[in-house]
PDB file of C-alpha atoms in Angstrom:
ATOM      1  CA  UNK H   1       0.082   0.157   0.153  1.00 36.00           C
ATOM      2  CA  UNK H   2       0.921   3.304  -0.306  1.00 37.00           C
ATOM      3  CA  UNK H   3       0.353   6.386   0.587  1.00 39.00           C
ATOM      4  CA  UNK H   4      -1.148   9.538  -1.280  1.00 41.00           C
ATOM      5  CA  UNK H   5       0.317  12.665  -0.252  1.00 40.00           C
ATOM      6  CA  UNK H   6      -2.585  15.037  -2.062  1.00 40.00           C
ATOM      7  CA  UNK H   7      -1.048  18.947  -2.219  1.00 43.00           C
ATOM      8  CA  UNK H   8      -3.063  21.996  -3.187  1.00 43.00           C
ATOM      9  CA  UNK H   9      -3.737  22.385  -6.793  1.00 42.00           C
ATOM     10  CA  UNK H  10      -1.648  18.836  -7.312  1.00 45.00           C
ATOM     11  CA  UNK H  11      -3.096  15.539  -6.919  1.00 49.00           C
ATOM     12  CA  UNK H  12      -1.045  11.934  -7.179  1.00 58.00           C
ATOM     13  CA  UNK H  13      -2.549   9.529  -7.982  1.00 78.00           C
ATOM     14  CA  UNK H  14      -1.544   5.431  -8.980  1.00 87.00           C
ATOM     15  CA  UNK H  15      -3.220   2.852  -9.607  1.00 91.00           C
ATOM     16  CA  UNK H  16      -4.639   0.503  -7.229  1.00 92.00           C
ATOM     17  CA  UNK H  17      -5.994  -2.894  -7.851  1.00 95.00           C
ATOM     18  CA  UNK H  18      -8.948  -4.796  -5.806  1.00 96.00           C
ATOM     19  CA  UNK H  19     -11.171  -8.301  -5.731  1.00 97.00           C
ATOM     20  CA  UNK H  20     -14.219  -9.343  -5.596  1.00 96.00           C
ATOM     21  CA  UNK H  21     -12.495 -12.478  -4.249  1.00 97.00           C
ATOM     22  CA  UNK H  22      -9.157 -13.559  -3.874  1.00 97.00           C
ATOM     23  CA  UNK H  23     -10.133 -17.520  -2.655  1.00 97.00           C
ATOM     24  CA  UNK H  24     -12.224 -18.814  -5.303  1.00 98.00           C
ATOM     25  CA  UNK H  25     -13.074 -22.309  -5.053  1.00 97.00           C
ATOM     26  CA  UNK H  26     -14.716 -24.471  -8.134  1.00 97.00           C
ATOM     27  CA  UNK H  27     -15.148 -27.969  -8.551  1.00 96.00           C
ATOM     28  CA  UNK H  28     -13.580 -29.392 -11.003  1.00 95.00           C
ATOM     29  CA  UNK H  29     -14.207 -29.498 -15.566  1.00 95.00           C
ATOM     30  CA  UNK H  30     -16.677 -26.261 -14.447  1.00 96.00           C
ATOM     31  CA  UNK H  31     -15.481 -22.006 -14.769  1.00 97.00           C
ATOM     32  CA  UNK H  32     -14.214 -19.985 -12.715  1.00 98.00           C
ATOM     33  CA  UNK H  33     -13.370 -16.102 -12.339  1.00 97.00           C
ATOM     34  CA  UNK H  34     -10.401 -14.712 -11.412  1.00 98.00           C
ATOM     35  CA  UNK H  35     -12.016 -11.411 -10.258  1.00 97.00           C
ATOM     36  CA  UNK H  36      -9.268  -9.000 -10.892  1.00 97.00           C
ATOM     37  CA  UNK H  37     -10.452  -5.104 -11.089  1.00 96.00           C
ATOM     38  CA  UNK H  38      -8.711  -1.613 -11.596  1.00 94.00           C
ATOM     39  CA  UNK H  39      -9.844   0.863  -8.888  1.00 92.00           C
ATOM     40  CA  UNK H  40      -8.197   4.160 -10.235  1.00 90.00           C
ATOM     41  CA  UNK H  41      -5.832   4.836 -13.382  1.00 90.00           C
ATOM     42  CA  UNK H  42      -5.130   7.488 -15.505  1.00 91.00           C
ATOM     43  CA  UNK H  43      -3.736   5.350 -18.209  1.00 89.00           C
ATOM     44  CA  UNK H  44      -5.885   4.291 -21.183  1.00 90.00           C
ATOM     45  CA  UNK H  45      -4.612   1.055 -22.014  1.00 91.00           C
ATOM     46  CA  UNK H  46      -2.880   0.156 -18.544  1.00 94.00           C
ATOM     47  CA  UNK H  47      -0.673  -3.698 -19.659  1.00 95.00           C
ATOM     48  CA  UNK H  48      -2.128  -6.697 -18.650  1.00 96.00           C
ATOM     49  CA  UNK H  49      -1.047 -10.171 -17.253  1.00 97.00           C
ATOM     50  CA  UNK H  50      -1.410 -13.355 -15.362  1.00 98.00           C
ATOM     51  CA  UNK H  51       1.112 -15.226 -14.067  1.00 98.00           C
ATOM     52  CA  UNK H  52       0.243 -18.764 -12.016  1.00 98.00           C
ATOM     53  CA  UNK H  53       2.267 -19.336  -9.233  1.00 98.00           C
ATOM     54  CA  UNK H  54       2.412 -23.277  -8.439  1.00 97.00           C
ATOM     55  CA  UNK H  55       4.801 -25.336  -6.128  1.00 95.00           C
ATOM     56  CA  UNK H  56       7.689 -22.182  -6.129  1.00 94.00           C
ATOM     57  CA  UNK H  57       7.383 -22.005  -9.811  1.00 96.00           C
ATOM     58  CA  UNK H  58       6.170 -19.384 -12.204  1.00 97.00           C
ATOM     59  CA  UNK H  59       4.865 -19.105 -14.932  1.00 97.00           C
ATOM     60  CA  UNK H  60       3.015 -16.840 -18.007  1.00 97.00           C
ATOM     61  CA  UNK H  61      -0.853 -17.586 -17.876  1.00 98.00           C
ATOM     62  CA  UNK H  62      -1.449 -14.200 -19.970  1.00 98.00           C
ATOM     63  CA  UNK H  63       1.249 -12.207 -21.187  1.00 97.00           C
ATOM     64  CA  UNK H  64       1.879  -9.865 -24.646  1.00 94.00           C
ATOM     65  CA  UNK H  65      -2.309  -9.253 -25.081  1.00 94.00           C
ATOM     66  CA  UNK H  66      -3.170 -13.655 -25.562  1.00 96.00           C
ATOM     67  CA  UNK H  67      -2.967 -16.330 -23.296  1.00 97.00           C
ATOM     68  CA  UNK H  68      -0.301 -18.604 -22.809  1.00 97.00           C
ATOM     69  CA  UNK H  69       0.414 -22.451 -22.805  1.00 95.00           C
ATOM     70  CA  UNK H  70      -2.666 -24.786 -22.139  1.00 94.00           C
ATOM     71  CA  UNK H  71      -5.045 -22.236 -21.666  1.00 97.00           C
ATOM     72  CA  UNK H  72      -4.377 -20.871 -24.960  1.00 96.00           C
ATOM     73  CA  UNK H  73      -7.949 -22.704 -25.437  1.00 95.00           C
ATOM     74  CA  UNK H  74      -9.310 -23.192 -22.214  1.00 96.00           C
ATOM     75  CA  UNK H  75      -9.313 -19.096 -20.420  1.00 97.00           C
ATOM     76  CA  UNK H  76     -10.092 -15.717 -21.283  1.00 97.00           C
ATOM     77  CA  UNK H  77      -9.679 -11.868 -20.286  1.00 96.00           C
ATOM     78  CA  UNK H  78     -12.818 -10.561 -19.101  1.00 94.00           C
ATOM     79  CA  UNK H  79     -14.150  -7.346 -18.212  1.00 92.00           C
ATOM     80  CA  UNK H  80     -10.280  -6.128 -19.830  1.00 92.00           C
ATOM     81  CA  UNK H  81      -8.565  -7.477 -16.655  1.00 96.00           C
ATOM     82  CA  UNK H  82     -10.407 -10.562 -15.028  1.00 97.00           C
ATOM     83  CA  UNK H  83      -9.542 -14.032 -15.759  1.00 98.00           C
ATOM     84  CA  UNK H  84     -11.501 -16.454 -16.547  1.00 98.00           C
ATOM     85  CA  UNK H  85     -10.246 -20.427 -16.483  1.00 98.00           C
ATOM     86  CA  UNK H  86     -13.282 -23.194 -17.849  1.00 96.00           C
ATOM     87  CA  UNK H  87     -12.717 -26.957 -17.717  1.00 94.00           C
ATOM     88  CA  UNK H  88     -10.429 -26.121 -15.199  1.00 97.00           C
ATOM     89  CA  UNK H  89      -8.460 -29.267 -13.003  1.00 95.00           C
ATOM     90  CA  UNK H  90      -7.640 -30.052 -10.249  1.00 94.00           C
ATOM     91  CA  UNK H  91      -3.440 -28.823 -11.830  1.00 96.00           C
ATOM     92  CA  UNK H  92      -5.049 -25.398 -11.729  1.00 97.00           C
ATOM     93  CA  UNK H  93      -5.325 -24.829  -8.427  1.00 97.00           C
ATOM     94  CA  UNK H  94      -2.026 -22.712  -7.920  1.00 98.00           C
ATOM     95  CA  UNK H  95      -2.252 -19.158  -6.810  1.00 98.00           C
ATOM     96  CA  UNK H  96      -2.838 -16.685  -9.938  1.00 98.00           C
ATOM     97  CA  UNK H  97      -0.785 -13.477 -10.277  1.00 98.00           C
ATOM     98  CA  UNK H  98      -2.644 -10.062 -12.032  1.00 98.00           C
ATOM     99  CA  UNK H  99       0.037  -7.514 -12.415  1.00 97.00           C
ATOM    100  CA  UNK H 100      -1.037  -4.513 -14.153  1.00 96.00           C
ATOM    101  CA  UNK H 101       1.181  -1.155 -15.606  1.00 95.00           C
ATOM    102  CA  UNK H 102      -0.070   2.356 -16.545  1.00 93.00           C
ATOM    103  CA  UNK H 103       2.651   4.386 -16.845  1.00 92.00           C
ATOM    104  CA  UNK H 104       1.029   6.995 -17.116  1.00 91.00           C
ATOM    105  CA  UNK H 105      -0.086   7.123 -13.066  1.00 89.00           C
ATOM    106  CA  UNK H 106       2.746   8.376 -10.209  1.00 89.00           C
ATOM    107  CA  UNK H 107       2.541   4.894  -9.221  1.00 88.00           C
ATOM    108  CA  UNK H 108       2.877   2.385 -12.219  1.00 92.00           C
ATOM    109  CA  UNK H 109       2.541  -1.236 -10.880  1.00 94.00           C
ATOM    110  CA  UNK H 110       0.581  -1.961  -9.145  1.00 95.00           C
ATOM    111  CA  UNK H 111      -0.615  -6.598  -8.713  1.00 96.00           C
ATOM    112  CA  UNK H 112      -3.053  -8.985  -6.386  1.00 97.00           C
ATOM    113  CA  UNK H 113      -2.877 -11.964  -5.773  1.00 98.00           C
ATOM    114  CA  UNK H 114      -5.966 -14.834  -6.102  1.00 98.00           C
ATOM    115  CA  UNK H 115      -5.701 -17.870  -4.351  1.00 98.00           C
ATOM    116  CA  UNK H 116      -8.042 -20.656  -6.909  1.00 98.00           C
ATOM    117  CA  UNK H 117      -8.537 -24.240  -5.343  1.00 97.00           C
ATOM    118  CA  UNK H 118      -9.884 -27.234  -7.527  1.00 98.00           C
ATOM    119  CA  UNK H 119     -11.583 -29.312  -5.594  1.00 97.00           C
ATOM    120  CA  UNK H 120     -11.739 -32.767  -7.032  1.00 97.00           C
ATOM    121  CA  UNK H 121     -14.572 -35.543  -6.297  1.00 96.00           C
ATOM    122  CA  UNK H 122     -12.817 -38.781  -4.525  1.00 97.00           C
ATOM    123  CA  UNK H 123     -12.708 -41.743  -6.215  1.00 97.00           C
ATOM    124  CA  UNK H 124     -13.912 -45.177  -5.152  1.00 97.00           C
ATOM    125  CA  UNK H 125     -11.916 -46.092  -1.891  1.00 98.00           C
ATOM    126  CA  UNK H 126     -10.495 -49.358  -1.721  1.00 97.00           C
ATOM    127  CA  UNK H 127     -11.379 -51.157   0.986  1.00 97.00           C
ATOM    128  CA  UNK H 128      -9.752 -54.407   2.480  1.00 97.00           C
ATOM    129  CA  UNK H 129     -11.759 -56.347   4.980  1.00 97.00           C
ATOM    130  CA  UNK H 130     -10.542 -59.857   6.506  1.00 97.00           C
ATOM    131  CA  UNK H 131     -13.402 -62.476   5.324  1.00 96.00           C
ATOM    132  CA  UNK H 132     -12.778 -64.413   8.192  1.00 95.00           C
ATOM    133  CA  UNK H 133     -11.945 -63.622  11.687  1.00 95.00           C
ATOM    134  CA  UNK H 134     -11.926 -66.409  14.968  1.00 95.00           C
ATOM    135  CA  UNK H 135     -13.813 -65.126  18.022  1.00 93.00           C
ATOM    136  CA  UNK H 136     -11.108 -62.042  20.843  1.00 92.00           C
ATOM    137  CA  UNK H 137      -8.568 -62.155  18.056  1.00 94.00           C
ATOM    138  CA  UNK H 138      -8.322 -58.666  16.233  1.00 95.00           C
ATOM    139  CA  UNK H 139      -9.356 -57.525  12.692  1.00 96.00           C
ATOM    140  CA  UNK H 140      -7.712 -54.585  10.907  1.00 97.00           C
ATOM    141  CA  UNK H 141      -9.881 -53.037   7.799  1.00 98.00           C
ATOM    142  CA  UNK H 142      -8.730 -50.433   5.572  1.00 98.00           C
ATOM    143  CA  UNK H 143     -10.353 -47.849   3.368  1.00 98.00           C
ATOM    144  CA  UNK H 144      -8.657 -45.309   1.153  1.00 97.00           C
ATOM    145  CA  UNK H 145      -8.418 -43.838  -1.425  1.00 97.00           C
ATOM    146  CA  UNK H 146      -6.009 -40.610  -3.115  1.00 95.00           C
ATOM    147  CA  UNK H 147      -7.218 -39.178  -5.438  1.00 94.00           C
ATOM    148  CA  UNK H 148     -10.122 -35.652  -3.977  1.00 96.00           C
ATOM    149  CA  UNK H 149      -9.095 -33.067  -2.616  1.00 95.00           C
ATOM    150  CA  UNK H 150      -9.149 -31.237  -0.194  1.00 94.00           C
ATOM    151  CA  UNK H 151      -8.030 -35.103   1.611  1.00 96.00           C
ATOM    152  CA  UNK H 152     -10.543 -37.277   2.432  1.00 97.00           C
ATOM    153  CA  UNK H 153     -12.010 -38.320   5.879  1.00 97.00           C
ATOM    154  CA  UNK H 154     -13.358 -41.976   5.607  1.00 98.00           C
ATOM    155  CA  UNK H 155     -16.092 -43.442   7.710  1.00 97.00           C
ATOM    156  CA  UNK H 156     -18.351 -46.618   7.839  1.00 97.00           C
ATOM    157  CA  UNK H 157     -20.973 -48.249   7.899  1.00 97.00           C
ATOM    158  CA  UNK H 158     -22.028 -52.474   9.425  1.00 96.00           C
ATOM    159  CA  UNK H 159     -25.094 -53.478   7.864  1.00 96.00           C
ATOM    160  CA  UNK H 160     -25.713 -49.994   6.227  1.00 94.00           C
ATOM    161  CA  UNK H 161     -25.414 -48.584   9.309  1.00 95.00           C
ATOM    162  CA  UNK H 162     -22.425 -46.358  10.679  1.00 95.00           C
ATOM    163  CA  UNK H 163     -20.331 -46.540  13.007  1.00 94.00           C
ATOM    164  CA  UNK H 164     -19.837 -43.689  15.778  1.00 88.00           C
ATOM    165  CA  UNK H 165     -15.570 -42.675  16.162  1.00 81.00           C
ATOM    166  CA  UNK H 166     -16.938 -42.339  19.149  1.00 70.00           C
ATOM    167  CA  UNK H 167     -16.779 -46.333  20.707  1.00 61.00           C
ATOM    168  CA  UNK H 168     -19.978 -45.272  23.863  1.00 58.00           C
ATOM    169  CA  UNK H 169     -22.072 -43.928  21.269  1.00 51.00           C
ATOM    170  CA  UNK H 170     -21.444 -46.936  18.793  1.00 52.00           C
ATOM    171  CA  UNK H 171     -24.961 -49.560  18.418  1.00 53.00           C
ATOM    172  CA  UNK H 172     -22.688 -52.037  18.207  1.00 49.00           C
ATOM    173  CA  UNK H 173     -23.057 -52.345  22.446  1.00 50.00           C
ATOM    174  CA  UNK H 174     -20.033 -54.768  22.797  1.00 56.00           C
ATOM    175  CA  UNK H 175     -18.001 -54.264  20.618  1.00 68.00           C
ATOM    176  CA  UNK H 176     -13.999 -53.231  20.791  1.00 84.00           C
ATOM    177  CA  UNK H 177     -12.536 -50.461  17.729  1.00 93.00           C
ATOM    178  CA  UNK H 178     -11.041 -47.684  16.739  1.00 94.00           C
ATOM    179  CA  UNK H 179     -11.980 -45.674  13.823  1.00 95.00           C
ATOM    180  CA  UNK H 180      -9.333 -43.213  12.371  1.00 96.00           C
ATOM    181  CA  UNK H 181     -11.354 -41.049   9.998  1.00 96.00           C
ATOM    182  CA  UNK H 182      -8.388 -39.259   8.925  1.00 96.00           C
ATOM    183  CA  UNK H 183      -6.376 -42.825   7.586  1.00 96.00           C
ATOM    184  CA  UNK H 184      -9.545 -44.834   7.025  1.00 97.00           C
ATOM    185  CA  UNK H 185      -8.153 -47.324   9.632  1.00 97.00           C
ATOM    186  CA  UNK H 186     -10.908 -49.582  11.417  1.00 97.00           C
ATOM    187  CA  UNK H 187      -9.276 -51.871  14.265  1.00 96.00           C
ATOM    188  CA  UNK H 188     -11.582 -54.700  16.265  1.00 96.00           C
ATOM    189  CA  UNK H 189      -9.611 -55.327  19.481  1.00 93.00           C
ATOM    190  CA  UNK H 190     -11.530 -58.855  20.163  1.00 93.00           C
ATOM    191  CA  UNK H 191     -13.917 -59.576  17.533  1.00 94.00           C
ATOM    192  CA  UNK H 192     -16.766 -61.945  18.872  1.00 91.00           C
ATOM    193  CA  UNK H 193     -19.941 -62.546  17.408  1.00 92.00           C
ATOM    194  CA  UNK H 194     -22.159 -59.693  17.008  1.00 91.00           C
ATOM    195  CA  UNK H 195     -19.868 -58.632  14.994  1.00 94.00           C
ATOM    196  CA  UNK H 196     -20.246 -60.567  11.566  1.00 95.00           C
ATOM    197  CA  UNK H 197     -21.976 -58.793   8.875  1.00 96.00           C
ATOM    198  CA  UNK H 198     -20.581 -56.553   5.942  1.00 97.00           C
ATOM    199  CA  UNK H 199     -19.189 -53.952   6.149  1.00 98.00           C
ATOM    200  CA  UNK H 200     -18.233 -50.485   3.322  1.00 98.00           C
ATOM    201  CA  UNK H 201     -16.773 -47.625   3.350  1.00 98.00           C
ATOM    202  CA  UNK H 202     -17.709 -43.708   2.016  1.00 98.00           C
ATOM    203  CA  UNK H 203     -14.621 -41.254   1.554  1.00 98.00           C
ATOM    204  CA  UNK H 204     -15.603 -37.559   1.652  1.00 98.00           C
ATOM    205  CA  UNK H 205     -14.160 -34.204   0.891  1.00 97.00           C
ATOM    206  CA  UNK H 206     -15.243 -31.525   0.085  1.00 95.00           C
ATOM    207  CA  UNK H 207     -16.722 -32.056  -3.751  1.00 95.00           C
ATOM    208  CA  UNK H 208     -18.686 -35.224  -2.990  1.00 96.00           C
ATOM    209  CA  UNK H 209     -18.645 -38.580  -1.268  1.00 97.00           C
ATOM    210  CA  UNK H 210     -17.357 -42.389  -3.208  1.00 98.00           C
ATOM    211  CA  UNK H 211     -17.680 -45.673  -1.606  1.00 97.00           C
ATOM    212  CA  UNK H 212     -16.826 -48.974  -1.623  1.00 97.00           C
ATOM    213  CA  UNK H 213     -18.575 -52.593  -2.292  1.00 96.00           C
ATOM    214  CA  UNK H 214     -19.935 -54.199   1.457  1.00 97.00           C
ATOM    215  CA  UNK H 215     -17.726 -56.548   1.247  1.00 97.00           C
ATOM    216  CA  UNK H 216     -18.908 -59.569   4.446  1.00 97.00           C
ATOM    217  CA  UNK H 217     -16.998 -60.565   6.917  1.00 97.00           C
ATOM    218  CA  UNK H 218     -17.629 -63.606   9.258  1.00 96.00           C
ATOM    219  CA  UNK H 219     -16.890 -64.078  12.684  1.00 94.00           C
ATOM    220  CA  UNK H 220     -16.465 -67.871  14.266  1.00 93.00           C
ATOM    221  CA  UNK H 221     -15.760 -69.595  17.560  1.00 87.00           C
ATOM    222  CA  UNK H 222     -11.598 -71.183  18.264  1.00 72.00           C
ATOM    223  CA  UNK H 223     -12.724 -74.916  18.408  1.00 61.00           C
ATOM    224  CA  UNK H 224     -10.070 -75.874  21.259  1.00 62.00           C
ATOM    225  CA  UNK H 225     -11.560 -79.027  21.704  1.00 60.00           C
ATOM    226  CA  UNK H 226     -12.017 -80.558  18.665  1.00 61.00           C
ATOM    227  CA  UNK H 227      -7.641 -79.341  18.089  1.00 67.00           C
ATOM    228  CA  UNK H 228      -6.329 -80.629  20.957  1.00 76.00           C
ATOM    229  CA  UNK H 229      -8.767 -84.205  20.112  1.00 68.00           C
ATOM    230  CA  UNK H 230      -6.577 -84.086  16.771  1.00 73.00           C
ATOM    231  CA  UNK H 231      -3.513 -83.390  17.967  1.00 78.00           C
ATOM    232  CA  UNK H 232      -4.085 -86.246  20.216  1.00 78.00           C
ATOM    233  CA  UNK H 233      -5.121 -88.856  17.257  1.00 80.00           C
ATOM    234  CA  UNK H 234      -2.229 -87.468  14.603  1.00 84.00           C
ATOM    235  CA  UNK H 235       0.575 -88.624  18.161  1.00 83.00           C
ATOM    236  CA  UNK H 236      -1.406 -91.893  18.867  1.00 80.00           C
ATOM    237  CA  UNK H 237      -0.510 -93.105  15.449  1.00 84.00           C
ATOM    238  CA  UNK H 238       2.582 -91.886  14.873  1.00 86.00           C
ATOM    239  CA  UNK H 239       3.201 -94.540  17.869  1.00 82.00           C
ATOM    240  CA  UNK H 240       1.413 -97.468  16.548  1.00 82.00           C
ATOM    241  CA  UNK H 241       4.083 -96.248  13.371  1.00 86.00           C
ATOM    242  CA  UNK H 242       6.735 -96.146  15.431  1.00 83.00           C
ATOM    243  CA  UNK H 243       5.679 -99.462  17.502  1.00 80.00           C
ATOM    244  CA  UNK H 244       5.101-101.750  14.319  1.00 78.00           C
ATOM    245  CA  UNK H 245       8.907-100.219  13.054  1.00 82.00           C
ATOM    246  CA  UNK H 246      10.081-102.090  15.869  1.00 82.00           C
ATOM    247  CA  UNK H 247       8.437-105.555  15.732  1.00 81.00           C
ATOM    248  CA  UNK H 248       9.161-105.503  11.953  1.00 77.00           C
ATOM    249  CA  UNK H 249      12.725-104.893  12.631  1.00 77.00           C
ATOM    250  CA  UNK H 250      12.956-107.606  15.903  1.00 76.00           C
ATOM    251  CA  UNK H 251      11.503-110.388  13.147  1.00 74.00           C
ATOM    252  CA  UNK H 252      14.107-109.603  10.989  1.00 73.00           C
ATOM    253  CA  UNK H 253      11.681-107.824   8.484  1.00 72.00           C
ATOM    254  CA  UNK H 254      14.554-105.918   7.387  1.00 66.00           C
ATOM    255  CA  UNK H 255      17.351-108.368   7.596  1.00 60.00           C
ATOM    256  CA  UNK H 256      20.211-107.376   4.794  1.00 55.00           C
ATOM    257  CA  UNK H 257      20.175-110.187   2.105  1.00 47.00           C
ATOM    258  CA  UNK H 258      21.367-110.319  -1.659  1.00 46.00           C
ATOM    259  CA  UNK H 259      19.400-109.657  -5.745  1.00 47.00           C
ATOM    260  CA  UNK H 260      21.168-112.614  -6.834  1.00 48.00           C
ATOM    261  CA  UNK H 261      20.856-115.800  -4.073  1.00 49.00           C
ATOM    262  CA  UNK H 262      22.258-116.190  -0.559  1.00 50.00           C
ATOM    263  CA  UNK H 263      26.228-114.657   0.224  1.00 47.00           C
ATOM    264  CA  UNK H 264      28.227-117.959  -0.117  1.00 47.00           C
ATOM    265  CA  UNK H 265      30.104-119.032   2.996  1.00 50.00           C
ATOM    266  CA  UNK H 266      32.680-121.670   3.394  1.00 52.00           C
ATOM    267  CA  UNK H 267      31.376-124.895   5.202  1.00 53.00           C
ATOM    268  CA  UNK H 268      33.174-126.034   7.949  1.00 53.00           C
ATOM    269  CA  UNK H 269      35.977-129.090   7.623  1.00 52.00           C
ATOM    270  CA  UNK H 270      35.068-132.930   9.289  1.00 54.00           C
ATOM    271  CA  UNK H 271      38.182-134.478  11.133  1.00 54.00           C
ATOM    272  CA  UNK H 272      40.214-135.899   9.266  1.00 53.00           C
ATOM    273  CA  UNK H 273      39.400-134.091   5.500  1.00 49.00           C
ATOM    274  CA  UNK H 274      41.587-132.189   3.904  1.00 54.00           C
ATOM    275  CA  UNK H 275      39.545-128.928   1.696  1.00 49.00           C
ATOM    276  CA  UNK H 276      42.454-128.573  -2.075  1.00 51.00           C
ATOM    277  CA  UNK H 277      41.382-126.393  -4.066  1.00 53.00           C
ATOM    278  CA  UNK H 278      42.306-126.756  -8.044  1.00 52.00           C
ATOM    279  CA  UNK H 279      43.746-123.749 -10.786  1.00 54.00           C
ATOM    280  CA  UNK H 280      40.139-124.359 -12.049  1.00 51.00           C
ATOM    281  CA  UNK H 281      37.641-121.454  -9.767  1.00 47.00           C
ATOM    282  CA  UNK H 282      34.592-123.473  -8.959  1.00 48.00           C
ATOM    283  CA  UNK H 283      35.636-127.210  -9.591  1.00 49.00           C
ATOM    284  CA  UNK H 284      36.991-128.903  -5.372  1.00 41.00           C
ATOM    285  CA  UNK H 285      38.531-131.812  -5.450  1.00 45.00           C
ATOM    286  CA  UNK H 286      38.671-133.318  -2.131  1.00 45.00           C
ATOM    287  CA  UNK H 287      41.173-135.425  -0.467  1.00 44.00           C
ATOM    288  CA  UNK H 288      41.227-137.571   2.312  1.00 43.00           C
ATOM    289  CA  UNK H 289      43.442-138.393   4.775  1.00 44.00           C
ATOM    290  CA  UNK H 290      43.559-140.410   8.045  1.00 41.00           C
ATOM    291  CA  UNK H 291      45.311-139.692  10.744  1.00 41.00           C
ATOM    292  CA  UNK H 292      46.876-143.251  12.329  1.00 38.00           C
TER     293      UNK H 292
END
């Protein structure tokens, strides 16, 4: 802001801008007007420029009396200075600077910033729900989507009935759970049979909402007696197999034998008989000698 000093018979003029809305909000694919109004100037044809500032980078939108970049086909100047963006997208969310140069004025340049927000509806969130959980165990349900702007908040439903973030006010009086609307996580600390049902999640922001399909979560009893019985049966079978193998070894069922007959064993010599092996392999002659 500049101070204008007025002396007798002399008036200092300066170009001055204003806007009817410095923080416009529009939904994606709609049109929006960025208001920039010349409040005062004595310059007949001031120079108008629009710049876009996003993520620290500055680019021209309107320069040299014509649109620049991708704004050529979807933007125009209205009432000499205001900027109209048609078919706004999420990438149009940024700060826009309207600059006016008026050489005939004492203060020849003025500018004004317009903060544009393009809201984007959430897409259908991705929901993960466990199909079956034993009684007494914990269960985690997740819901998330990345497209919505501003960021979505999440709410969970069981059989089309909303689950309150406050467990005490929930209709599931016996349930113990934690619901985080920011992350979309629903955690049951110890499920019971009453938690069985169809679960769905809705993602919501200022532009709208989206819902995932219902998914069934079943809570079942853990049969401890049946598990113990099954373990005992397996142990009994292993004991019987072990006893059978031991008995088979004792009875010689696992004794080694050659496939092509029994092993050759040299017979014992009778008293008074000498065995002499000849040169022919496998042929034996017997010579007897009597001991006197």
